[in-house]
Short mmCIF file of C-alpha atoms and ligand atoms in Angstrom, two decimals:
data_model
loop_
_atom_site.label_atom_id
_atom_site.label_comp_id
_atom_site.label_asym_id
_atom_site.label_seq_id
_atom_site.Cartn_x
_atom_site.Cartn_y
_atom_site.Cartn_z
CA MET A 1 67.49 110.79 111.29
CA GLN A 2 70.28 108.54 112.51
CA ALA A 3 68.77 105.19 111.92
CA GLU A 4 68.22 106.20 108.51
CA TYR A 5 71.92 106.82 108.07
CA ARG A 6 72.49 103.65 109.31
CA GLN A 7 70.42 101.83 107.51
CA ARG A 8 72.45 103.44 104.47
CA ARG A 9 75.42 102.68 105.67
CA GLU A 10 74.06 98.70 106.31
CA ALA A 11 72.68 98.28 102.93
CA LEU A 12 75.65 99.60 101.30
CA MET A 13 78.10 97.35 103.72
CA SER A 14 75.59 94.52 102.30
CA LYS A 15 77.20 95.21 98.49
CA ILE A 16 80.08 95.75 99.11
CA GLY A 17 81.28 92.10 100.36
CA ASN A 18 84.64 91.86 101.62
CA GLY A 19 85.48 95.05 100.42
CA THR A 20 86.62 98.93 102.23
CA ALA A 21 84.61 102.10 101.31
CA ILE A 22 85.93 105.29 102.29
CA PHE A 23 84.65 108.61 102.34
CA ARG A 24 86.48 111.88 102.25
CA SER A 25 84.40 114.88 103.65
CA ALA A 26 84.66 117.87 101.40
CA PRO A 27 87.13 120.19 101.32
CA MET A 28 86.75 124.29 102.19
CA ALA A 29 86.68 126.37 99.36
CA VAL A 30 88.36 129.48 99.49
CA MET A 31 86.36 132.95 98.40
CA HIS A 32 89.30 135.19 98.28
CA ASN A 33 92.75 135.20 100.61
CA ASP A 34 91.72 134.16 104.07
CA VAL A 35 87.97 134.16 103.70
CA GLU A 36 86.07 130.80 103.07
CA TYR A 37 82.74 129.43 101.73
CA ALA A 38 80.42 128.39 103.84
CA TYR A 39 81.23 125.17 104.43
CA ARG A 40 79.17 122.24 102.55
CA GLN A 41 79.94 118.54 103.05
CA ASP A 42 80.25 116.20 100.55
CA SER A 43 76.66 114.75 99.65
CA ASP A 44 78.29 110.94 99.64
CA PHE A 45 79.34 111.90 103.00
CA LEU A 46 76.87 113.60 104.51
CA TYR A 47 74.63 110.71 103.27
CA LEU A 48 75.65 108.03 104.91
CA THR A 49 76.88 109.90 107.92
CA GLY A 50 75.27 113.06 108.52
CA LEU A 51 78.48 114.58 109.93
CA ASN A 52 78.43 117.93 108.03
CA GLU A 53 82.09 118.75 108.90
CA ALA A 54 85.68 119.34 107.01
CA GLU A 55 88.51 117.30 107.43
CA ALA A 56 86.80 113.75 108.02
CA VAL A 57 86.78 110.59 106.83
CA ALA A 58 84.40 107.81 107.21
CA VAL A 59 85.62 103.95 106.36
CA LEU A 60 83.04 100.90 106.18
CA ALA A 61 84.36 97.45 106.64
CA PRO A 62 81.88 95.01 107.11
CA HIS A 63 84.26 92.34 107.28
CA HIS A 64 85.94 93.60 109.80
CA GLN A 65 85.37 91.77 113.32
CA GLU A 66 85.18 95.15 115.74
CA HIS A 67 84.25 98.09 113.41
CA LYS A 68 81.52 98.08 110.92
CA PHE A 69 82.24 102.08 110.56
CA ILE A 70 84.48 104.29 111.57
CA LEU A 71 85.15 108.07 112.21
CA PHE A 72 88.09 110.29 111.61
CA VAL A 73 87.31 113.84 112.83
CA GLN A 74 89.01 117.02 114.12
CA PRO A 75 89.67 116.91 117.89
CA LYS A 76 88.31 118.71 120.06
CA ASP A 77 90.29 122.20 120.70
CA ILE A 78 89.01 124.91 121.79
CA THR A 79 91.07 127.53 121.53
CA LYS A 80 90.34 126.96 117.47
CA GLU A 81 87.02 126.19 117.61
CA VAL A 82 86.78 130.19 119.42
CA TRP A 83 87.86 130.58 116.26
CA SER A 84 85.33 128.51 113.64
CA GLY A 85 83.05 126.58 115.30
CA TYR A 86 82.36 123.62 117.61
CA VAL A 87 83.46 120.50 115.74
CA THR A 88 81.81 117.56 116.89
CA GLY A 89 85.26 116.19 118.43
CA VAL A 90 86.35 111.93 118.41
CA ASP A 91 83.84 111.65 121.56
CA ALA A 92 80.54 112.61 120.49
CA ALA A 93 81.34 110.73 116.88
CA LYS A 94 80.26 107.69 118.42
CA SER A 95 77.92 108.70 120.72
CA ILE A 96 76.06 110.91 118.15
CA TYR A 97 77.09 109.92 114.90
CA GLY A 98 76.94 106.08 115.48
CA ALA A 99 81.18 104.92 114.44
CA ASP A 100 82.14 101.79 116.46
CA GLU A 101 85.32 103.28 116.68
CA ALA A 102 86.78 107.07 115.99
CA TYR A 103 90.13 108.78 115.96
CA PRO A 104 91.22 112.10 115.32
CA ILE A 105 91.88 112.73 111.62
CA ASN A 106 96.15 112.81 112.05
CA GLU A 107 95.49 109.68 112.97
CA LEU A 108 94.39 108.56 109.79
CA ASN A 109 97.21 106.94 108.02
CA GLU A 110 98.16 104.99 111.24
CA LYS A 111 95.31 103.61 111.99
CA LEU A 112 93.60 102.87 108.47
CA PRO A 113 95.75 100.16 107.35
CA GLN A 114 94.14 97.70 109.76
CA TYR A 115 90.29 98.48 107.94
CA LEU A 116 92.28 98.10 104.58
CA SER A 117 94.90 95.18 104.97
CA ASN A 118 92.40 92.32 105.08
CA ALA A 119 89.84 93.87 102.41
CA ASP A 120 89.33 92.53 99.16
CA ARG A 121 89.10 95.69 97.23
CA ILE A 122 89.25 99.40 98.24
CA TYR A 123 85.50 101.53 97.16
CA TYR A 124 86.51 105.03 97.22
CA ARG A 125 85.62 107.44 94.93
CA PHE A 126 88.14 109.99 93.61
CA GLY A 127 87.04 113.72 94.13
CA ARG A 128 88.25 117.22 93.88
CA ASP A 129 90.26 116.83 97.42
CA LYS A 130 93.89 115.49 95.29
CA SER A 131 96.30 114.80 98.37
CA PHE A 132 93.57 112.44 99.59
CA ASN A 133 93.21 110.69 96.01
CA GLN A 134 96.80 110.07 96.49
CA THR A 135 96.58 109.25 100.34
CA VAL A 136 94.15 106.43 99.45
CA LEU A 137 96.36 105.58 96.37
CA ASN A 138 99.56 105.24 98.61
CA HIS A 139 97.73 102.96 101.49
CA TYR A 140 96.92 100.76 98.46
CA GLN A 141 99.94 100.59 96.54
CA ARG A 142 102.19 99.66 99.55
CA LEU A 143 99.18 96.88 100.57
CA LEU A 144 100.37 95.62 96.70
CA ARG A 145 103.50 95.24 97.61
CA VAL A 146 103.04 93.09 100.43
CA TYR A 147 100.39 91.68 98.85
CA PRO A 148 102.53 88.04 97.61
CA LYS A 149 103.65 87.63 100.80
CA ARG A 150 99.96 87.79 102.66
CA GLY A 151 98.27 86.16 100.09
CA ILE A 152 95.27 88.98 100.23
CA GLY A 153 94.72 92.25 100.46
CA PRO A 154 92.78 94.91 98.25
CA THR A 155 93.70 93.92 94.62
CA ALA A 156 91.61 96.66 93.00
CA ILE A 157 89.89 100.21 93.84
CA GLN A 158 86.60 100.47 92.66
CA ASP A 159 84.97 103.53 92.35
CA THR A 160 82.05 103.99 94.67
CA CYS A 161 79.40 105.06 92.28
CA THR A 162 78.43 101.83 90.99
CA ILE A 163 76.82 101.02 94.55
CA LEU A 164 76.07 104.41 96.08
CA ASP A 165 74.67 106.48 93.38
CA SER A 166 72.16 103.85 92.77
CA MET A 167 70.67 104.12 96.37
CA ARG A 168 70.94 107.79 96.19
CA MET A 169 69.20 107.90 93.05
CA VAL A 170 65.51 106.36 94.83
CA LYS A 171 64.80 109.06 97.51
CA THR A 172 63.65 107.90 100.74
CA GLU A 173 59.87 109.43 102.65
CA SER A 174 62.44 111.95 104.90
CA GLU A 175 64.64 112.27 101.88
CA LEU A 176 60.80 113.51 99.68
CA ALA A 177 59.91 115.74 102.91
CA LEU A 178 63.25 118.12 101.96
CA MET A 179 62.58 118.14 98.25
CA ARG A 180 59.36 118.50 98.62
CA LYS A 181 60.18 121.78 101.73
CA ALA A 182 62.91 122.93 98.79
CA ALA A 183 60.48 123.02 95.99
CA ASP A 184 57.81 124.71 98.22
CA ILE A 185 60.23 127.58 99.06
CA ALA A 186 61.54 128.04 95.42
CA VAL A 187 57.56 127.67 94.43
CA GLU A 188 57.05 131.18 96.83
CA ALA A 189 60.36 132.50 95.58
CA HIS A 190 58.98 132.23 91.57
CA ASN A 191 55.65 133.67 93.03
CA LEU A 192 57.33 136.94 93.96
CA ALA A 193 59.06 136.75 91.22
CA PHE A 194 57.08 137.16 89.24
CA GLU A 195 54.39 140.20 91.29
CA ILE A 196 57.64 141.89 91.41
CA ALA A 197 59.27 142.13 87.83
CA LYS A 198 58.50 145.37 86.01
CA PRO A 199 60.04 147.58 82.99
CA GLY A 200 63.01 149.73 85.14
CA VAL A 201 63.62 147.19 87.96
CA TYR A 202 67.08 145.76 87.71
CA GLU A 203 67.75 141.84 87.34
CA TYR A 204 69.46 141.94 91.11
CA GLU A 205 66.29 143.25 92.53
CA ILE A 206 64.38 139.85 91.91
CA GLN A 207 67.57 138.25 93.27
CA ALA A 208 67.90 139.26 96.45
CA GLU A 209 64.23 139.19 96.77
CA MET A 210 64.27 135.13 95.81
CA GLU A 211 67.03 134.48 97.75
CA ARG A 212 65.27 136.78 101.04
CA ILE A 213 62.58 134.45 100.70
CA PHE A 214 65.16 131.24 100.77
CA ARG A 215 66.76 132.40 104.18
CA LYS A 216 63.11 133.09 105.56
CA HIS A 217 62.34 129.68 105.43
CA GLY A 218 65.98 128.32 106.82
CA ALA A 219 66.97 127.18 103.36
CA LEU A 220 70.57 127.17 103.58
CA GLY A 221 70.58 129.25 100.07
CA PRO A 222 70.51 129.23 96.93
CA ALA A 223 71.29 125.93 95.06
CA TYR A 224 73.19 127.55 92.37
CA PRO A 225 73.87 130.31 91.20
CA SER A 226 70.54 132.01 90.86
CA ILE A 227 69.94 133.30 87.06
CA VAL A 228 67.88 135.84 86.59
CA ALA A 229 68.10 136.97 82.99
CA SER A 230 65.73 139.63 80.71
CA GLY A 231 66.13 140.10 77.10
CA ALA A 232 69.07 138.32 75.29
CA ASN A 233 70.57 137.30 78.36
CA SER A 234 68.13 134.26 78.56
CA CYS A 235 69.97 132.83 75.81
CA ILE A 236 73.11 132.57 77.97
CA LEU A 237 72.43 129.15 80.10
CA HIS A 238 74.25 130.09 83.35
CA TYR A 239 73.98 133.70 82.89
CA ILE A 240 74.23 135.16 86.63
CA GLU A 241 75.86 138.43 85.84
CA ASN A 242 72.17 139.44 87.12
CA ASN A 243 72.89 142.86 86.64
CA ARG A 244 70.89 144.38 83.90
CA GLN A 245 68.14 146.88 84.01
CA MET A 246 64.87 145.06 82.60
CA GLN A 247 62.48 146.58 80.05
CA ASP A 248 58.98 146.44 78.89
CA GLY A 249 58.80 144.28 75.96
CA ASP A 250 61.64 141.45 77.21
CA LEU A 251 60.91 138.15 78.68
CA LEU A 252 62.63 137.60 82.04
CA LEU A 253 63.93 134.09 82.52
CA ILE A 254 64.45 132.74 86.37
CA ASP A 255 66.43 129.43 87.12
CA ALA A 256 66.14 129.70 90.95
CA GLY A 257 66.05 126.83 93.97
CA CYS A 258 66.89 126.83 97.34
CA SER A 259 69.04 124.38 99.26
CA TYR A 260 67.02 122.84 102.02
CA ASP A 261 68.47 120.83 104.84
CA TYR A 262 71.40 119.70 101.56
CA TYR A 263 68.37 119.19 99.19
CA ASN A 264 68.11 120.96 96.09
CA SER A 265 65.53 122.69 94.06
CA ASP A 266 65.76 123.69 90.68
CA ILE A 267 63.06 125.73 88.98
CA THR A 268 62.99 128.19 85.68
CA ARG A 269 59.96 129.62 84.65
CA THR A 270 60.09 132.41 81.87
CA PHE A 271 57.11 135.08 81.51
CA PRO A 272 57.20 138.91 79.54
CA VAL A 273 58.23 142.26 82.27
CA GLY A 274 55.73 144.45 80.56
CA GLY A 275 52.89 141.51 81.14
CA LYS A 276 52.13 140.77 77.67
CA PHE A 277 54.20 138.72 75.55
CA THR A 278 54.99 139.44 71.99
CA GLU A 279 53.70 137.83 68.60
CA GLU A 280 57.00 135.64 68.73
CA GLN A 281 57.61 135.01 72.57
CA LYS A 282 54.18 133.82 72.77
CA ILE A 283 54.64 131.78 69.77
CA LEU A 284 57.55 129.95 71.31
CA TYR A 285 56.33 129.89 74.56
CA GLU A 286 54.16 128.14 73.68
CA LEU A 287 56.47 125.50 71.55
CA VAL A 288 58.82 124.91 74.85
CA LEU A 289 55.30 124.45 77.39
CA SER A 290 53.78 122.01 74.72
CA ALA A 291 57.50 119.92 74.45
CA GLN A 292 57.44 120.33 78.36
CA LYS A 293 54.16 118.96 79.17
CA GLN A 294 53.92 116.05 76.85
CA ALA A 295 57.90 115.12 78.34
CA ILE A 296 56.05 115.14 81.79
CA ALA A 297 53.56 113.17 80.74
CA GLN A 298 56.31 110.92 80.00
CA VAL A 299 57.87 109.97 83.80
CA LYS A 300 56.15 107.28 84.81
CA PRO A 301 57.49 104.00 86.14
CA GLY A 302 58.50 101.69 83.44
CA ASN A 303 59.46 104.30 81.18
CA ALA A 304 63.04 104.62 79.87
CA TYR A 305 64.17 107.62 80.64
CA ASN A 306 65.50 108.94 77.36
CA LEU A 307 62.15 108.82 76.39
CA ILE A 308 61.86 111.78 78.45
CA HIS A 309 64.01 113.85 76.74
CA ASP A 310 63.20 112.23 73.39
CA THR A 311 59.72 113.79 73.62
CA ALA A 312 60.79 117.10 74.19
CA LEU A 313 63.27 117.30 71.58
CA ARG A 314 60.86 116.01 69.23
CA VAL A 315 58.01 118.00 69.76
CA LEU A 316 60.54 121.60 69.76
CA VAL A 317 61.77 119.95 66.37
CA GLU A 318 58.52 119.36 64.94
CA GLY A 319 57.55 123.35 66.38
CA MET A 320 61.08 124.96 64.83
CA VAL A 321 60.35 123.31 61.15
CA GLU A 322 56.83 124.72 60.89
CA LEU A 323 58.47 128.26 62.41
CA GLY A 324 60.70 128.34 59.62
CA ILE A 325 63.49 128.05 62.21
CA LEU A 326 64.81 124.93 60.74
CA LYS A 327 63.97 123.00 57.83
CA GLY A 328 64.01 119.37 56.70
CA GLU A 329 62.92 116.11 57.80
CA VAL A 330 62.17 116.41 61.45
CA ASP A 331 64.25 111.85 62.37
CA LYS A 332 67.10 113.80 60.09
CA LEU A 333 67.27 116.93 61.69
CA ILE A 334 67.30 115.09 65.44
CA GLU A 335 69.85 112.70 63.74
CA GLU A 336 72.28 115.23 62.40
CA GLU A 337 71.53 117.42 65.60
CA LYS A 338 70.63 120.49 63.63
CA TYR A 339 68.71 121.78 66.60
CA LYS A 340 71.59 122.15 68.79
CA PRO A 341 72.23 125.95 67.94
CA TYR A 342 68.81 126.73 69.64
CA TYR A 343 68.48 123.62 72.09
CA MET A 344 71.57 123.06 73.11
CA HIS A 345 71.34 120.98 76.17
CA ARG A 346 69.66 117.94 77.29
CA THR A 347 65.78 117.54 79.21
CA GLY A 348 66.96 117.34 83.23
CA HIS A 349 68.40 115.20 85.35
CA TRP A 350 68.62 113.77 88.33
CA LEU A 351 67.76 116.35 91.32
CA GLY A 352 69.16 115.29 95.55
CA LEU A 353 71.36 116.58 97.54
CA ASP A 354 73.35 117.06 94.26
CA VAL A 355 71.45 119.55 91.78
CA HIS A 356 72.53 117.75 89.17
CA ASP A 357 72.43 114.31 91.45
CA VAL A 358 74.54 111.16 90.57
CA GLY A 359 73.10 108.41 88.89
CA VAL A 360 73.71 106.64 85.44
CA TYR A 361 71.16 108.20 82.80
CA GLN A 362 70.96 104.64 80.41
CA HIS A 363 73.85 101.47 80.90
CA GLY A 364 74.75 101.81 77.31
CA GLU A 365 73.24 103.20 73.81
CA ASP A 366 70.82 99.89 73.73
CA ASN A 367 70.09 99.30 77.28
CA PRO A 368 67.93 102.05 78.22
CA LEU A 369 67.37 103.41 82.10
CA ILE A 370 64.15 102.84 83.38
CA LEU A 371 61.95 104.89 85.69
CA GLN A 372 60.97 103.86 88.60
CA PRO A 373 59.05 105.83 92.14
CA GLY A 374 61.11 107.36 94.31
CA GLN A 375 62.96 109.03 91.62
CA VAL A 376 63.08 112.53 91.29
CA LEU A 377 63.96 114.35 87.93
CA THR A 378 63.97 117.45 86.09
CA VAL A 379 62.37 118.52 82.84
CA GLU A 380 63.33 121.49 81.56
CA PRO A 381 62.94 122.37 77.65
CA GLY A 382 64.13 125.29 76.39
CA ILE A 383 64.67 127.46 72.79
CA TYR A 384 67.46 130.11 72.37
CA ILE A 385 67.57 132.40 69.72
CA VAL A 386 70.94 133.22 70.21
CA PRO A 387 71.67 136.52 68.69
CA GLY A 388 74.95 136.06 66.45
CA ALA A 389 74.55 131.85 66.80
CA LYS A 390 75.43 130.61 63.69
CA PRO A 391 72.72 128.29 62.10
CA ALA A 392 73.87 124.54 61.40
CA GLU A 393 75.16 123.62 58.00
CA GLU A 394 72.52 123.87 55.41
CA GLN A 395 69.52 125.28 58.05
CA PRO A 396 68.64 128.44 57.20
CA GLN A 397 69.14 131.89 58.35
CA VAL A 398 66.87 133.21 61.08
CA ASP A 399 64.31 135.84 60.94
CA GLN A 400 65.23 138.61 63.01
CA LYS A 401 62.02 138.20 64.66
CA TRP A 402 63.36 135.75 66.83
CA MET A 403 66.50 136.97 67.59
CA GLY A 404 67.38 137.45 71.12
CA ILE A 405 64.50 135.40 72.56
CA GLY A 406 65.61 132.77 75.15
CA ILE A 407 62.52 130.42 76.87
CA ARG A 408 63.04 127.25 79.63
CA ILE A 409 60.69 126.39 81.33
CA GLU A 410 61.96 123.74 84.25
CA ASP A 411 60.12 121.76 87.08
CA ASP A 412 60.88 118.74 89.78
CA VAL A 413 59.08 115.77 89.04
CA LEU A 414 59.01 112.79 91.41
CA VAL A 415 58.59 109.30 89.73
CA THR A 416 55.16 107.70 92.27
CA ALA A 417 53.94 104.45 91.87
CA THR A 418 51.22 105.56 89.27
CA GLY A 419 52.69 107.80 87.18
CA CYS A 420 54.34 111.36 88.24
CA GLU A 421 53.82 114.26 90.65
CA VAL A 422 55.44 117.47 89.67
CA LEU A 423 56.71 119.16 93.09
CA THR A 424 56.89 122.59 92.31
CA LYS A 425 53.99 122.55 90.55
CA GLY A 426 52.68 125.96 92.19
CA VAL A 427 54.10 128.29 90.02
CA ASP A 428 52.29 129.07 86.87
CA LYS A 429 53.51 128.15 83.68
CA GLU A 430 49.81 127.90 81.47
CA LEU A 431 50.39 130.86 78.69
CA GLN A 432 47.77 132.73 80.31
CA ASP A 433 49.04 132.62 83.72
CA MET A 434 52.56 134.45 82.77
CA GLU A 435 50.78 137.89 80.95
CA ARG A 436 49.15 140.64 83.32
N1 LIG B 501 69.85 125.33 87.01
C1 LIG B 501 70.53 124.30 86.66
C2 LIG B 501 69.76 123.47 85.72
O1 LIG B 501 68.47 124.21 85.46
O2 LIG B 501 70.50 122.39 86.05
MN1 LIG B 502 67.58 124.89 86.64
MN1 LIG B 503 67.86 122.10 86.38
#
């Protein structure tokens, strides 16, 4: 794996010329008072180094004579480590993580300038760590002040996204192996949820069983707070309370995935808690499923990314017109976004180290992003007839019979050389398979 991290650094360095790139580890996140969440590294940092530690900085300086890859890390200190766990330390930063040079993090301000002073620009993604953002700016401004005298040094800060995101967007075989594992574990969890959900069970019981499966297989845990939403809760996109007792007649929408070795899965299924759809639930389910399948059929190399959303959206809007939920001409309804009260999100996102992974979705309005093999994305259309939602202007009130129905179907899809592969196909979604 270290060889792959090195390849990634080299690929990045080949694209930044005389620049120097700086990467900051993620800050610790506080749960409450002096208790912290389990540490999760910044995805860029992880992608380039494999080092899962706080208080670290990685520097890539391809133009530097001696050191191209430099790590600043927490120094070994057993009295501290006995409380908060072992750290890599300066020596192992070189021997294990392949740094050409490594320093204790408290020497950052002293040692960093030598890697910046002859660069023509700094590559840095301004992030959540505000004080580190300021540190980078301070170094930059100091060098800029002496630029007239020296005639060399950085005169711009460029966001690393312009280079790194397109690399991260196309997954390597080893990344795909982890994504398949994350997908398989989440598939098992969803299959279990389908077996145990029934009237009288609480949403959190389903959540607990699914997250047990995640950990049992060595996943770090949920990729995001699991959504187990029954009845009208299914209309709340980020419902995470998961504390309702499920009733016969409810739909149950479960949006849950896991993080395996930092790679994520993201699956949604919706099914009747009592085993049988009502007529209205069945009609809307078939519509969402049809939208999802037609959208997935558009996932192939050479197609524009936006075609996936456009395809799903058209199917949904045509269906809602037929059912009388929307009124008017399909093209116009789409253009004027009259469907938004019932379909308020996009049809998917890139998936990888981040659940909503990095990468652009188009290059400006008239310049589509063309799909290529190795990209992984979700396809997740839905319909939500939110109780109390106002129809768009000039649109009918929705018939009471549809109220409170929320449906989403979400799969993780890999673009292959010839089309696509649904990584999460192990969970049923055909209408007849959702009933018991
Ligand atoms: N669960 C997050 C998403 O589906 O995008
Ligand atoms: Mn999801
Ligand atoms: Mn998603």
